[in-house]
XYZ file of C-alpha atoms in Angstrom:
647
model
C -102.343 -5.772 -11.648
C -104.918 -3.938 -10.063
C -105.633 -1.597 -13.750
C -105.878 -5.732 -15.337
C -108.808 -6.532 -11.882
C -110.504 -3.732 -13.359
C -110.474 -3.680 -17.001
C -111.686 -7.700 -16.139
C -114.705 -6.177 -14.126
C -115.403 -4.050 -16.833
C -115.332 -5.952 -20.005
C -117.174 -9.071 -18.297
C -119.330 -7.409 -16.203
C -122.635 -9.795 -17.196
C -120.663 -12.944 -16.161
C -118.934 -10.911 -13.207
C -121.442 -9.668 -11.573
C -122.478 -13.434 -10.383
C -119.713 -13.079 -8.076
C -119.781 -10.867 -4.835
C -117.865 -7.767 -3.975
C -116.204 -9.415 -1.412
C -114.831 -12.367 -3.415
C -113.308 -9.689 -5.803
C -112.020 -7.329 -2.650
C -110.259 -10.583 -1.540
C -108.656 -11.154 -4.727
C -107.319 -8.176 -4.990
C -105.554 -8.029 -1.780
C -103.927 -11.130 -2.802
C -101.972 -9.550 -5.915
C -101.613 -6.492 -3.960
C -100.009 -8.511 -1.145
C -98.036 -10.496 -3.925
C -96.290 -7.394 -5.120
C -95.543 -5.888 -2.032
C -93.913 -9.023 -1.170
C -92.251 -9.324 -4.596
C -91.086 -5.755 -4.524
C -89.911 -6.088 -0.774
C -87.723 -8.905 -1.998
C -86.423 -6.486 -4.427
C -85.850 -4.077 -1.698
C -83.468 -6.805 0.337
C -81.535 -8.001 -2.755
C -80.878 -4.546 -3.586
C -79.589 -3.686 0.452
C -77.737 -6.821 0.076
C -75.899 -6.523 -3.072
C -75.247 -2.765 -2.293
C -73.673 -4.077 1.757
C -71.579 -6.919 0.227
C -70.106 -4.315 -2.651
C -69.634 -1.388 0.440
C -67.698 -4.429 2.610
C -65.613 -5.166 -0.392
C -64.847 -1.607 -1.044
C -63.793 -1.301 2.463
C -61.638 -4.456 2.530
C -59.456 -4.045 -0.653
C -58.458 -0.832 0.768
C -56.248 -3.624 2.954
C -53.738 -3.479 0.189
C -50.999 -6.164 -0.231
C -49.941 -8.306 2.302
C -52.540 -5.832 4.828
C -55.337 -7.568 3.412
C -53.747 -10.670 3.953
C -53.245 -10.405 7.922
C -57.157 -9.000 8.125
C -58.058 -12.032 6.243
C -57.067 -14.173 9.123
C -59.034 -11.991 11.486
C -62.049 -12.212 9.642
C -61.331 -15.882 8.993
C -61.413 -16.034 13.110
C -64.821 -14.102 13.443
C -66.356 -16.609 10.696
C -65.751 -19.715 12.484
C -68.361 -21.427 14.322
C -66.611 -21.620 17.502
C -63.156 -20.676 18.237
C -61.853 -24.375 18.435
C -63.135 -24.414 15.122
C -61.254 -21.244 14.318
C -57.675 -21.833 15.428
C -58.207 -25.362 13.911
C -58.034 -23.530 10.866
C -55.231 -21.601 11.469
C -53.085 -24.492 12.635
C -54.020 -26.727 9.792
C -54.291 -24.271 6.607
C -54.747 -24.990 3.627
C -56.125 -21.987 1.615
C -53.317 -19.517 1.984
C -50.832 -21.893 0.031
C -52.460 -24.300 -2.872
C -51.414 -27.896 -1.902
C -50.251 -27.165 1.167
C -50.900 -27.697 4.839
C -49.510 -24.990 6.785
C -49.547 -23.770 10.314
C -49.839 -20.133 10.055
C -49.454 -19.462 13.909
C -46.074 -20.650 13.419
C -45.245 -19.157 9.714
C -46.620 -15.875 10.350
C -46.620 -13.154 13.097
C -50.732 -13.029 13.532
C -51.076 -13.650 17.168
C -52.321 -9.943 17.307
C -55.528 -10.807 14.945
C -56.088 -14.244 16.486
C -56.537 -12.158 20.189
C -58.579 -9.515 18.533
C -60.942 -12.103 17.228
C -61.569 -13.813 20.256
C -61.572 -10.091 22.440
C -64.348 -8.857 19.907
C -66.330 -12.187 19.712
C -66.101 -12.022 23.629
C -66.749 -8.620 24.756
C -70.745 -7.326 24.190
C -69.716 -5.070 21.293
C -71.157 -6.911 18.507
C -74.113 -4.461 17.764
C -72.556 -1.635 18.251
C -69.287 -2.013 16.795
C -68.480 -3.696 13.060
C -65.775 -5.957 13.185
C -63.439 -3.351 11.061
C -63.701 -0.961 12.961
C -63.475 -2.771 16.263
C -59.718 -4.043 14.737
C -58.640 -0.236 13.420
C -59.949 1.445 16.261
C -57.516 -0.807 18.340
C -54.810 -0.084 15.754
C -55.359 3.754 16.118
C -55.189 3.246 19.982
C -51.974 1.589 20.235
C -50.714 4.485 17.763
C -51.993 6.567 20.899
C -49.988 4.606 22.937
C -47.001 4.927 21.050
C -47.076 8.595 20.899
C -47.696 8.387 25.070
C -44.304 6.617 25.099
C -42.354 8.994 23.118
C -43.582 11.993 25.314
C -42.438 9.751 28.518
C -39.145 9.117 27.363
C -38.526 12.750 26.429
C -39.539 13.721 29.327
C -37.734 11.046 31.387
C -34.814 12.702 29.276
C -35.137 16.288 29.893
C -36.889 16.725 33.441
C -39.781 18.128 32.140
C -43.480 17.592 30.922
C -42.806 20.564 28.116
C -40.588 18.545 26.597
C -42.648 15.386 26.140
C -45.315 17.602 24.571
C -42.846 19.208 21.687
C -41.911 15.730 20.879
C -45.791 14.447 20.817
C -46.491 17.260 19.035
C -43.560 16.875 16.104
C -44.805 13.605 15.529
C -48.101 14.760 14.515
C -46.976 17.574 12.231
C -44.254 15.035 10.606
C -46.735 12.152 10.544
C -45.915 11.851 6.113
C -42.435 10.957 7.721
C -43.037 9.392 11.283
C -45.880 6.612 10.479
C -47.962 5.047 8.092
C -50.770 3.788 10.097
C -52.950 6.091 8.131
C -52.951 4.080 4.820
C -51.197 0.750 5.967
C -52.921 -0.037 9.104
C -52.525 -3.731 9.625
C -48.661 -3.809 9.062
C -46.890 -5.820 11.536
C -44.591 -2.902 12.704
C -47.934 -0.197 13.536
C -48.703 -3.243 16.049
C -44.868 -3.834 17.096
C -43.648 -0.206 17.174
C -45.721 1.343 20.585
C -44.448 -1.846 22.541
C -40.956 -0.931 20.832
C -41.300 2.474 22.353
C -42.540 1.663 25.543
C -39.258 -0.683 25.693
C -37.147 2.280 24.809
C -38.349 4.126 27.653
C -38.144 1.846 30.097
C -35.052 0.749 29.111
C -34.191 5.159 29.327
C -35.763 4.785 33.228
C -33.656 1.649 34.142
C -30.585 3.119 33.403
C -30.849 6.004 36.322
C -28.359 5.667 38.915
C -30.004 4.947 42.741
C -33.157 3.356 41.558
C -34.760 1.854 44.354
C -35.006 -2.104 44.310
C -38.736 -2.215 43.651
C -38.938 0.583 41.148
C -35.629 -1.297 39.372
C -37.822 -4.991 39.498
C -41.082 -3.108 37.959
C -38.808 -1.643 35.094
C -37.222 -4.777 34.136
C -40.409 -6.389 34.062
C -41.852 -3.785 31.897
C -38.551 -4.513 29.879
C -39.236 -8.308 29.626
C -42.927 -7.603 28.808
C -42.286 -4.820 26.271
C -39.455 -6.619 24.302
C -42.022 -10.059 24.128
C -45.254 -8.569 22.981
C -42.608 -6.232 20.119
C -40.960 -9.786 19.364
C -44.275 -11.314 19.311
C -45.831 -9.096 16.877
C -42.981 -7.835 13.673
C -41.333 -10.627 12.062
C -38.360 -8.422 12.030
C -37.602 -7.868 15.310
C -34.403 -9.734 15.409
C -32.830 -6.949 13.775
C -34.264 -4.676 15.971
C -32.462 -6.610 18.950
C -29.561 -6.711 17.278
C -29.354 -3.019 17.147
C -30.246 -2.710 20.732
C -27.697 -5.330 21.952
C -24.788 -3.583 19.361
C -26.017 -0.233 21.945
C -25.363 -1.514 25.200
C -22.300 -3.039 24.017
C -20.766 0.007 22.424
C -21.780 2.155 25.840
C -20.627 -0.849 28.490
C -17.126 -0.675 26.052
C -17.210 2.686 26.754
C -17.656 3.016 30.538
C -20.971 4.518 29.899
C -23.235 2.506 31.241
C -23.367 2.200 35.458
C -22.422 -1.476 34.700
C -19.693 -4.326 36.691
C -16.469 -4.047 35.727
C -15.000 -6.415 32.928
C -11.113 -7.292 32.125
C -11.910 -4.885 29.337
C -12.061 -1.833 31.188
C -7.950 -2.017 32.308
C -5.003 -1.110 30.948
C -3.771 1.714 29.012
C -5.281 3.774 26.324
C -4.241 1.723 23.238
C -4.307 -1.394 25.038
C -7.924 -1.036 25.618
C -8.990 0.199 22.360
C -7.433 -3.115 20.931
C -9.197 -5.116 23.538
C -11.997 -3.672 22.563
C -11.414 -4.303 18.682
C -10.814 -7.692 19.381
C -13.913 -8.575 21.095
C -16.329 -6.468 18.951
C -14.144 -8.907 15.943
C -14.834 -12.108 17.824
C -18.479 -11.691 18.757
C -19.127 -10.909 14.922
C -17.538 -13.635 14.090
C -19.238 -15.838 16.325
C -22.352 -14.537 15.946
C -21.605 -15.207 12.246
C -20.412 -18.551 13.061
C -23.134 -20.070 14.954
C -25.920 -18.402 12.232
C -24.583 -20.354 9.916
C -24.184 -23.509 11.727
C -27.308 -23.734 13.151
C -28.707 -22.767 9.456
C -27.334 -25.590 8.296
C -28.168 -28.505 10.981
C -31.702 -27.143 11.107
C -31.611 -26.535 6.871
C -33.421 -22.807 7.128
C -33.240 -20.766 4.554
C -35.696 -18.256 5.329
C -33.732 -14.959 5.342
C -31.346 -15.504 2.447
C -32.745 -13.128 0.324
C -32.077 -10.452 2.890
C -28.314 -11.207 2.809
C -28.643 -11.362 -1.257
C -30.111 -8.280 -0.511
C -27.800 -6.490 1.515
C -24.783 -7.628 -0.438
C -25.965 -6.626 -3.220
C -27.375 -3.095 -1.931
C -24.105 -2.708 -0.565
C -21.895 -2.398 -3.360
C -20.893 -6.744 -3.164
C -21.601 -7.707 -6.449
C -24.398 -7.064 -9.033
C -26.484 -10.507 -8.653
C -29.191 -11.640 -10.747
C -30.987 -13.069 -8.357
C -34.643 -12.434 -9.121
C -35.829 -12.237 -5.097
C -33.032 -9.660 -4.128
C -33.714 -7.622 -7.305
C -37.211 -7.286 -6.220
C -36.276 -5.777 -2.832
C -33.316 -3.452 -4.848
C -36.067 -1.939 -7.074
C -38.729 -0.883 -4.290
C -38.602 2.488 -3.320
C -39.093 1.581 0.337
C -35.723 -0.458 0.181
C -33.617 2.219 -1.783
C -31.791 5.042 -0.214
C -33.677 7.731 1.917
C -34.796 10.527 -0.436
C -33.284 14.345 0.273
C -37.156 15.635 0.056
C -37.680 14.199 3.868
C -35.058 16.325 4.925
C -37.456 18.957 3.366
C -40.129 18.135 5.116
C -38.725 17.704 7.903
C -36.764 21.321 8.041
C -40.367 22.525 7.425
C -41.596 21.879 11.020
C -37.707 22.632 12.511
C -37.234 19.317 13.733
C -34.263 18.748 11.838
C -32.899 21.538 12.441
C -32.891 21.177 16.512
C -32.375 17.198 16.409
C -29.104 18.425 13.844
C -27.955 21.412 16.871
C -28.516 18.723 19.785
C -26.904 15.740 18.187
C -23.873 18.058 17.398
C -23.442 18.516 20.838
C -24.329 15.593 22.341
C -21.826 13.476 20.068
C -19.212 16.192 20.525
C -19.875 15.532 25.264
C -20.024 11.479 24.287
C -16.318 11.849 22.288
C -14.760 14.062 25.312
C -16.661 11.282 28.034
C -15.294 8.184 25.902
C -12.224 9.783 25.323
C -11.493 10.287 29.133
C -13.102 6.890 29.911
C -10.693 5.163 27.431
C -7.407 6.967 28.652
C -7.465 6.532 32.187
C -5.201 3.581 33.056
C -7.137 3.635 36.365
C -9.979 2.062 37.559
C -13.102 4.092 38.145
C -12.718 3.887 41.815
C -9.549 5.831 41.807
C -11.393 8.193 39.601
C -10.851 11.711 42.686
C -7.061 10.549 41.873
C -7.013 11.017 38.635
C -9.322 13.726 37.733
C -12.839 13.663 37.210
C -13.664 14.560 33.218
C -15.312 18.402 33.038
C -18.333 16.715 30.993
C -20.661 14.938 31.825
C -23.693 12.554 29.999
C -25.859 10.486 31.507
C -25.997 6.595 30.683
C -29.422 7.070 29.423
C -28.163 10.016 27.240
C -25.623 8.379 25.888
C -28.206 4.852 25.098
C -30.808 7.257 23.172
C -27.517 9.021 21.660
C -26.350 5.920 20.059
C -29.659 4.522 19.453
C -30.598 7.708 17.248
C -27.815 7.149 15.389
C -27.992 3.927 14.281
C -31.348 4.689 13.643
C -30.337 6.971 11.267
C -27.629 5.118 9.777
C -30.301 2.576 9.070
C -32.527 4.996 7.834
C -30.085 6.257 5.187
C -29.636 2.942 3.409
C -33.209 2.112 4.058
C -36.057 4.330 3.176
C -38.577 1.619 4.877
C -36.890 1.768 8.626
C -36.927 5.734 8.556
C -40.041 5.517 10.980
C -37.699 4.290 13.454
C -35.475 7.295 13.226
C -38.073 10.115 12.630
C -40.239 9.253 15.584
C -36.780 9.210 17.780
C -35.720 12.255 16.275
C -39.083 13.964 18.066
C -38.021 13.018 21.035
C -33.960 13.654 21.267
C -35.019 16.608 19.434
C -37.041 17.687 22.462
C -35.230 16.695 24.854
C -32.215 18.540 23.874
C -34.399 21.815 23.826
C -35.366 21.245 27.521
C -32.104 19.894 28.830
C -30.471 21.572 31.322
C -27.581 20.083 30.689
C -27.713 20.808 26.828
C -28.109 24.217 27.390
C -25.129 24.353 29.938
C -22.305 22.531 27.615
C -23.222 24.860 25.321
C -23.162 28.436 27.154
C -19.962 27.305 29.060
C -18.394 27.159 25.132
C -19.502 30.880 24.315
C -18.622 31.827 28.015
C -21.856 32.906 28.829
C -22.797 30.046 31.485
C -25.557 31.671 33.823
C -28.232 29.237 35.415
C -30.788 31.982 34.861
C -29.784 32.192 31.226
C -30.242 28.313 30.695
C -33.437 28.307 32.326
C -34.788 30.951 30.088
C -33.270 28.814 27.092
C -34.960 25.776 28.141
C -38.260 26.901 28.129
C -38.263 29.810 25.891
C -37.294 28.183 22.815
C -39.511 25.139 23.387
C -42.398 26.944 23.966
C -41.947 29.076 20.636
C -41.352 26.318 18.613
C -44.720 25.206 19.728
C -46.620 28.580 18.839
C -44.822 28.357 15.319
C -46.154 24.755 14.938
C -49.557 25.543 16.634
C -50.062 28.490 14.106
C -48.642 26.995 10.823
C -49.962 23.307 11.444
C -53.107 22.966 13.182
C -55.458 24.397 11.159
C -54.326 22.268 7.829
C -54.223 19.010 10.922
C -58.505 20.126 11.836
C -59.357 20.180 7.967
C -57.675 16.525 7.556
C -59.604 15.511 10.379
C -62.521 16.654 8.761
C -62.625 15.508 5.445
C -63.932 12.249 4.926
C -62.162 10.439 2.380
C -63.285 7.341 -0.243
C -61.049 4.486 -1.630
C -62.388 4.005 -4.935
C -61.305 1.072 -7.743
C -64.748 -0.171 -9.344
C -62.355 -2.600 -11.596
C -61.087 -4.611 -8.155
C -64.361 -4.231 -7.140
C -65.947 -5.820 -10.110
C -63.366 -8.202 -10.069
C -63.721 -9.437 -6.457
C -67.896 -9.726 -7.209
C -67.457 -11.694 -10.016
C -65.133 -14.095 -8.002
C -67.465 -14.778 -5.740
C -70.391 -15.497 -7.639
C -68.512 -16.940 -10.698
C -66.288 -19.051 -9.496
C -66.444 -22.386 -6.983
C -65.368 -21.918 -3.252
C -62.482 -24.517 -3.873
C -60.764 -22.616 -7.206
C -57.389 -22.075 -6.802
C -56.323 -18.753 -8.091
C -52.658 -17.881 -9.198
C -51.390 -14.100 -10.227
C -49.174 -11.030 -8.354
C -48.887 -11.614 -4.567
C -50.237 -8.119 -4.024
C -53.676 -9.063 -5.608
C -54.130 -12.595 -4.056
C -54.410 -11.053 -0.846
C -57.184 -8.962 -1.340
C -58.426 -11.821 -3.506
C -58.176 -14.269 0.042
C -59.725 -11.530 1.713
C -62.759 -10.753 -0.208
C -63.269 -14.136 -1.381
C -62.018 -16.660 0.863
C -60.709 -18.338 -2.323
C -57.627 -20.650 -2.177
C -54.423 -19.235 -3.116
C -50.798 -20.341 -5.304
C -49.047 -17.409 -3.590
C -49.339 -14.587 -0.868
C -47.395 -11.423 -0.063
C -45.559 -13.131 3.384
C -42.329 -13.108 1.320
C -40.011 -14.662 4.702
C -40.870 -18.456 3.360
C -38.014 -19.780 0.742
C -40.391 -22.197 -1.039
C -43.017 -20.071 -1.018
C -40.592 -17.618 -2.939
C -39.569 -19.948 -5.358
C -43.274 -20.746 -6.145
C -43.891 -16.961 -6.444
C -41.009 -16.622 -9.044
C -42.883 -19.761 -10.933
C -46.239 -18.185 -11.100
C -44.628 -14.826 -11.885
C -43.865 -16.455 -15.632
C -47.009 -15.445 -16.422
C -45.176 -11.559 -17.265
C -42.284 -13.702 -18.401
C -41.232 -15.229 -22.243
C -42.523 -18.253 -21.945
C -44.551 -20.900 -23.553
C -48.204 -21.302 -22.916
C -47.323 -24.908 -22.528
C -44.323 -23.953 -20.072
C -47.407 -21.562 -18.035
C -49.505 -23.904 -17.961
C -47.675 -26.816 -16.691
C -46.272 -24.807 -14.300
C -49.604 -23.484 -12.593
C -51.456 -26.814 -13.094
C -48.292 -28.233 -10.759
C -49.727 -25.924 -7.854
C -53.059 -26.877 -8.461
C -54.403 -23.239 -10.561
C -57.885 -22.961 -11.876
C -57.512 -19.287 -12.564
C -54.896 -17.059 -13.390
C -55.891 -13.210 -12.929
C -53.347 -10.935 -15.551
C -52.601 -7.438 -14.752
C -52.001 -4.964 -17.538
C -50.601 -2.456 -14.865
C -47.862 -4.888 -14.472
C -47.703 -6.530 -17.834
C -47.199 -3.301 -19.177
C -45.584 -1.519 -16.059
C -44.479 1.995 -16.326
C -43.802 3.053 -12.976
C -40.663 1.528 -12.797
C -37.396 2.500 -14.464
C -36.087 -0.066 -17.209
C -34.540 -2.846 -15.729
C -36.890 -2.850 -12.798
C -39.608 -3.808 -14.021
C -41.133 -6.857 -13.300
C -40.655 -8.183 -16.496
C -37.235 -6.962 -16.640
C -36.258 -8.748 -13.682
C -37.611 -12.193 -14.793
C -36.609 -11.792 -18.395
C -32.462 -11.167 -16.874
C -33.376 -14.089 -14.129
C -34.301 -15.826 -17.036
C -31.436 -15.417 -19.216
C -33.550 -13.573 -21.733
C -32.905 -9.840 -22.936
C -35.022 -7.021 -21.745
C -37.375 -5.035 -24.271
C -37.110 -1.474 -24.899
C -34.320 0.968 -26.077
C -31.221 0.466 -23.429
C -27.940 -2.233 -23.378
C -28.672 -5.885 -22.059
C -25.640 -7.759 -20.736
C -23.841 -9.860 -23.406
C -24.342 -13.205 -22.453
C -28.207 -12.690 -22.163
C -30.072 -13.633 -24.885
C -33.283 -13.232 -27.210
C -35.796 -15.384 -25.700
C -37.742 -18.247 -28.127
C -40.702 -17.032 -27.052
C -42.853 -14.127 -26.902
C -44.325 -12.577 -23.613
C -46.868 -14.457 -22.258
C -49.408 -11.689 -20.771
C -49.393 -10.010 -24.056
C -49.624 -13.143 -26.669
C -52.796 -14.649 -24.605
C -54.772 -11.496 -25.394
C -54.566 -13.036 -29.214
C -56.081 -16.038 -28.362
C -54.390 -18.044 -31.118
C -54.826 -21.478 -30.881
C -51.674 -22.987 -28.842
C -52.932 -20.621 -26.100
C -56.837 -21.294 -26.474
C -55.937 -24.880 -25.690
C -54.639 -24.243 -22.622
C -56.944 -20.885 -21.151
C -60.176 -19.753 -21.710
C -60.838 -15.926 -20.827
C -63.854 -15.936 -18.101
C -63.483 -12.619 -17.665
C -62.366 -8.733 -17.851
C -62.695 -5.325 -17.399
C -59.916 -2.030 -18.018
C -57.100 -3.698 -15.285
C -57.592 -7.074 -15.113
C -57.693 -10.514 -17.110
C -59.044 -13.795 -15.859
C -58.445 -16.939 -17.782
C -59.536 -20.607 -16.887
C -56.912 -23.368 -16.570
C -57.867 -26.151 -18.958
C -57.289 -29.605 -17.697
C -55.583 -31.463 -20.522
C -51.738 -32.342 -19.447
């Protein structure tokens, strides 16, 4: 603009030079000014555009049903007030098309709602971005968790050594002992540290001679523990299960310092049939009354866990599309023999294998002698007192690590539970006096000055050996900085937003709608939060969009949950990463009825569907499907079509 002022000034200088150099200085200014302005505009759209695409790379990195809790977080910090805030929680109706829910009650996300209100209360707001305020706090309680495991090992063993092999194994096995690192908002990286912390209070409270006061603080550490752990993993029933099966199992076996039951009399066989029959009446019971109460209060929540487990278990091959689904993740198969690997690797498994051996092999001799005296336990000088001893809390962390591992075993996904107990029984064994006794009184070469050297010795050069192989490759992962990168969900998400209205309803896999709720704040059909049985069977409806099916039968059925947009997937449409017969095609085309594609036997009585496969005849756009979608949008992964209208 200023090269046009003066080619003006030039070329009509006669009539020009009427007007006064000040007129023209002024003018100039102005279009100078204008530009700046113009191109400082620029400047902020640019920032803008280039924040909101850095926040949305940062926020699909919440993958699956992550993204989904850190929705509801964010959802808190965007609210006017807070009133305003849990008002929307209580009365939701975003997260499920159609529906009014109250996701306080449907879903464990007490832990964002307090975050939300701690961050929006606390003078941290300029220093601190609300992500990292939330996995900061995750990372801590990580920190905590590892505190707990070094307590109880040490609470164990007697010694501060062994609490820091134990920390220390967790850290070198962390592939196998957490994954905080790449799923941080999972409910059980919030539930596991108050899980631990239970464990070792629990370890504490079961020393003989605790004083009154020191017994009321651990109980209440107990009570406080076990709420905020129940509070926070929607699976913690299963968790108390396990640790009421424990206590039972030790009380039954005169472990635990505990008041004596009719159980405890009688001779040998008679009490191993008393306690038979009242291990087979509380299951039964327990069995009983779950299925009564089921029924009066019609919940049918966890089903597909039993369909599940049935089926995992050898029961009967099922069909059932929601039990197949958990059969064909990796995280629900059986616990791969590489862990073992990697866990040899750092010689945990190795010790935990050498002090379970022994420990199991003092808990048989104790429960043996327990079992067989006739007598009770105050006639005990009469009778003989049993050679071997173990403590009640050896014998609950004993048990516990083995039902861990049982657990683990048939369950890849609940191996955390086991690994990060194996640190510390591994540890403690190493530094137990007691260990170290049992086992040089069986070679005959029992000297306390020989078990003291064992106790520490080997500890402390299992430490060197981890110090020299591990640490340096644990200070380069610290320092490398590392990028999630998927410019096709990015694009996606963009285009979303400033495509689409804030009221669409969007229908497609439950692993993309979260990030999709997250990024976009746009309502939902379906979410990852699989514990809900209608919201499973609308899942399996939606999921017809990878099934043989009509476009008519589609569309009917994602117009009855309100769809405007269906996002298609070619990684699942045409899914490779599953064997044949998992695939998510496979498992709706045998729900179905319909034979699978691809070389391999289908089961007699399925048959040849009428129709071909939906995500792979809309890419044709012949006419029957034109009618009823309209493409909007694509890129290399993904597929968005518009619902039409028209019944």
């Amino acid at each position: 603009m200023r090269m046009i002022c003066g080619f003006l000034i030039l070329r009509y200088s006669p009539t020009l030079s009427e007007m006064t150099a000040e007129v023209l200085q002024v003018l100039i200014e102005v279009i100078t000014n204008r530009e700046e302005k113009i191109t400082s505009k620029e400047s902020v759209n640019n920032e803008d555009e280039l924040f909101a695409t850095q926040e949305v790379e940062r926020e699909i990195s919440f993958r699956t049903e992550c993204g989904l809790y850190y929705s509801y977080y964010k959802q808190m910090l965007q609210a006017p007030t807070l009133v305003q805030g849990f008002h929307g929680l209580i009365y939701d109706n975003k997260t499920e098309s159609m529906r009014t829910i109250n996701l306080l009650q449907r879903m464990n996300i007490y832990q964002e709602v307090f975050l939300s209100i701690l961050y929006r209360v606390l003078p941290i707001q300029k220093y601190l971005e609300p992500v990292y305020f939330y996995i900061y706090t995750l990372f801590g309680l990580q920190a905590i968790y590892v505190t707990a495991l070094y307590v109880t090992s040490w609470l164990l063993s007697g010694t501060w050594l062994s609490g820091l092999l134990a920390a220390l194994w967790y850290v070198a096995n962390r592939i196998d002992t957490t994954r905080v690192e790449f799923t941080i908002p999972l409910r059980e990286n919030w539930a596991l540290p108050f899980f631990a912390i239970q464990i070792a209070a629990v370890t504490y409270f079961l020393r003989p001679n605790l004083q009154p006061l020191s017994e009321r603080r651990t109980l209440l550490a107990i009570f406080i523990s076990t709420f905020l752990f129940s509070l926070t993993w929607q699976f913690n029933q299963f968790m108390m299960l396990m640790q009421a099966l424990v206590l039972f199992i030790l009380d039954s076996l005169d472990m635990l310092p505990a008041v004596k039951k009719n159980l405890k009399t009688g001779s040998f066989l008679n009490r191993i049939g008393k306690l038979l029959l009242h291990l087979f009446i509380v299951l039964c019971l327990t069995l009983f009354l779950n299925n009564i109460i089921k029924k009066i209060l019609n919940l049918r929540s966890d089903e597909h866990i039993f369909k599940f487990l049935k089926a995992k278990f050898g029961f009967g091959a099922t069909r059932d599309f929601d039990a197949n689904l958990y059969l064909c993740e990796e995280a629900f198969g059986l616990l791969p023999l590489n862990t073992f690997e990697r866990l040899s690797d750092t010689l945990l498994f190795y010790a935990y294998i050498f002090v379970l051996s022994i420990t199991v092999i003092a808990a048989l001799i104790v429960a043996f002698h327990n079992l067989s005296d006739s007598t009770n336990q105050q006639s005990m000088g009469k009778t003989g007192k049993c050679t071997v001893d173990l403590k009640p809390e050896t014998a609950y962390n004993l048990i516990h690590t083995i039902l861990f591992g049982f657990l683990a075993l048939s369950t890849m996904r609940m191996k955390y539970l086991w690994t990060s107990h194996m640190c510390v029984f591994a540890s403690f064994g190493l530094c137990s006096p007691e260990i170290w006794e049992l086992l040089l009184k069986s070679v005959h070469l029992y000297n306390p000055k020989r078990i003291y050297i064992m106790r520490y010795s080997v500890p402390i050069l299992i430490l060197l050996y981890l110090c020299y192989k591990f640490w340096p490759g644990m200070m380069d992962e610290l320092s490398e900085l590392r990028e999630f990168y998927d410019p096709d969900t990015v694009e996606l998400m963009n285009w979303i937003k400033s495509n689409t209205p804030r009221k669409a309803v969007f229908a497609g896999s439950m692993q993309l709608l979260a990030g999709v709720k997250l990024c976009t704040g746009r309502t939902l059909t379906n979410h990852p939060h699989y514990e809900d049985n209608s919201l499973r069977e609308r899942t399996r409806a939606v999921y017809q969009i990878y099934a043989k099916r009509s476009p008519e039968e589609v569309h009917a059925l994602l117009r009855s949950f309100g769809t405007d947009y269906v996002i298609l997937e070619d990684s699942i449409c045409y899914e490779r990463r599953h064997h044949r017969g998992c695939r998510l095609r496979d498992l709706l085309d045998v729900a179905n009825g319909h034979t699978m594609d691809g070389p391999g036997e289908n089961d007699p009585d399925l048959k040849p569907a009428d129709h071909p496969r939906f995500c792979e005849e809309i890419k044709r756009n012949l006419p029957s499907y034109v009618a009823h979608f309209t493409r909007v949008f694509q890129n290399k992964t993904f597929h968005v079509y518009k619902l039409s209208r028209n019944k």
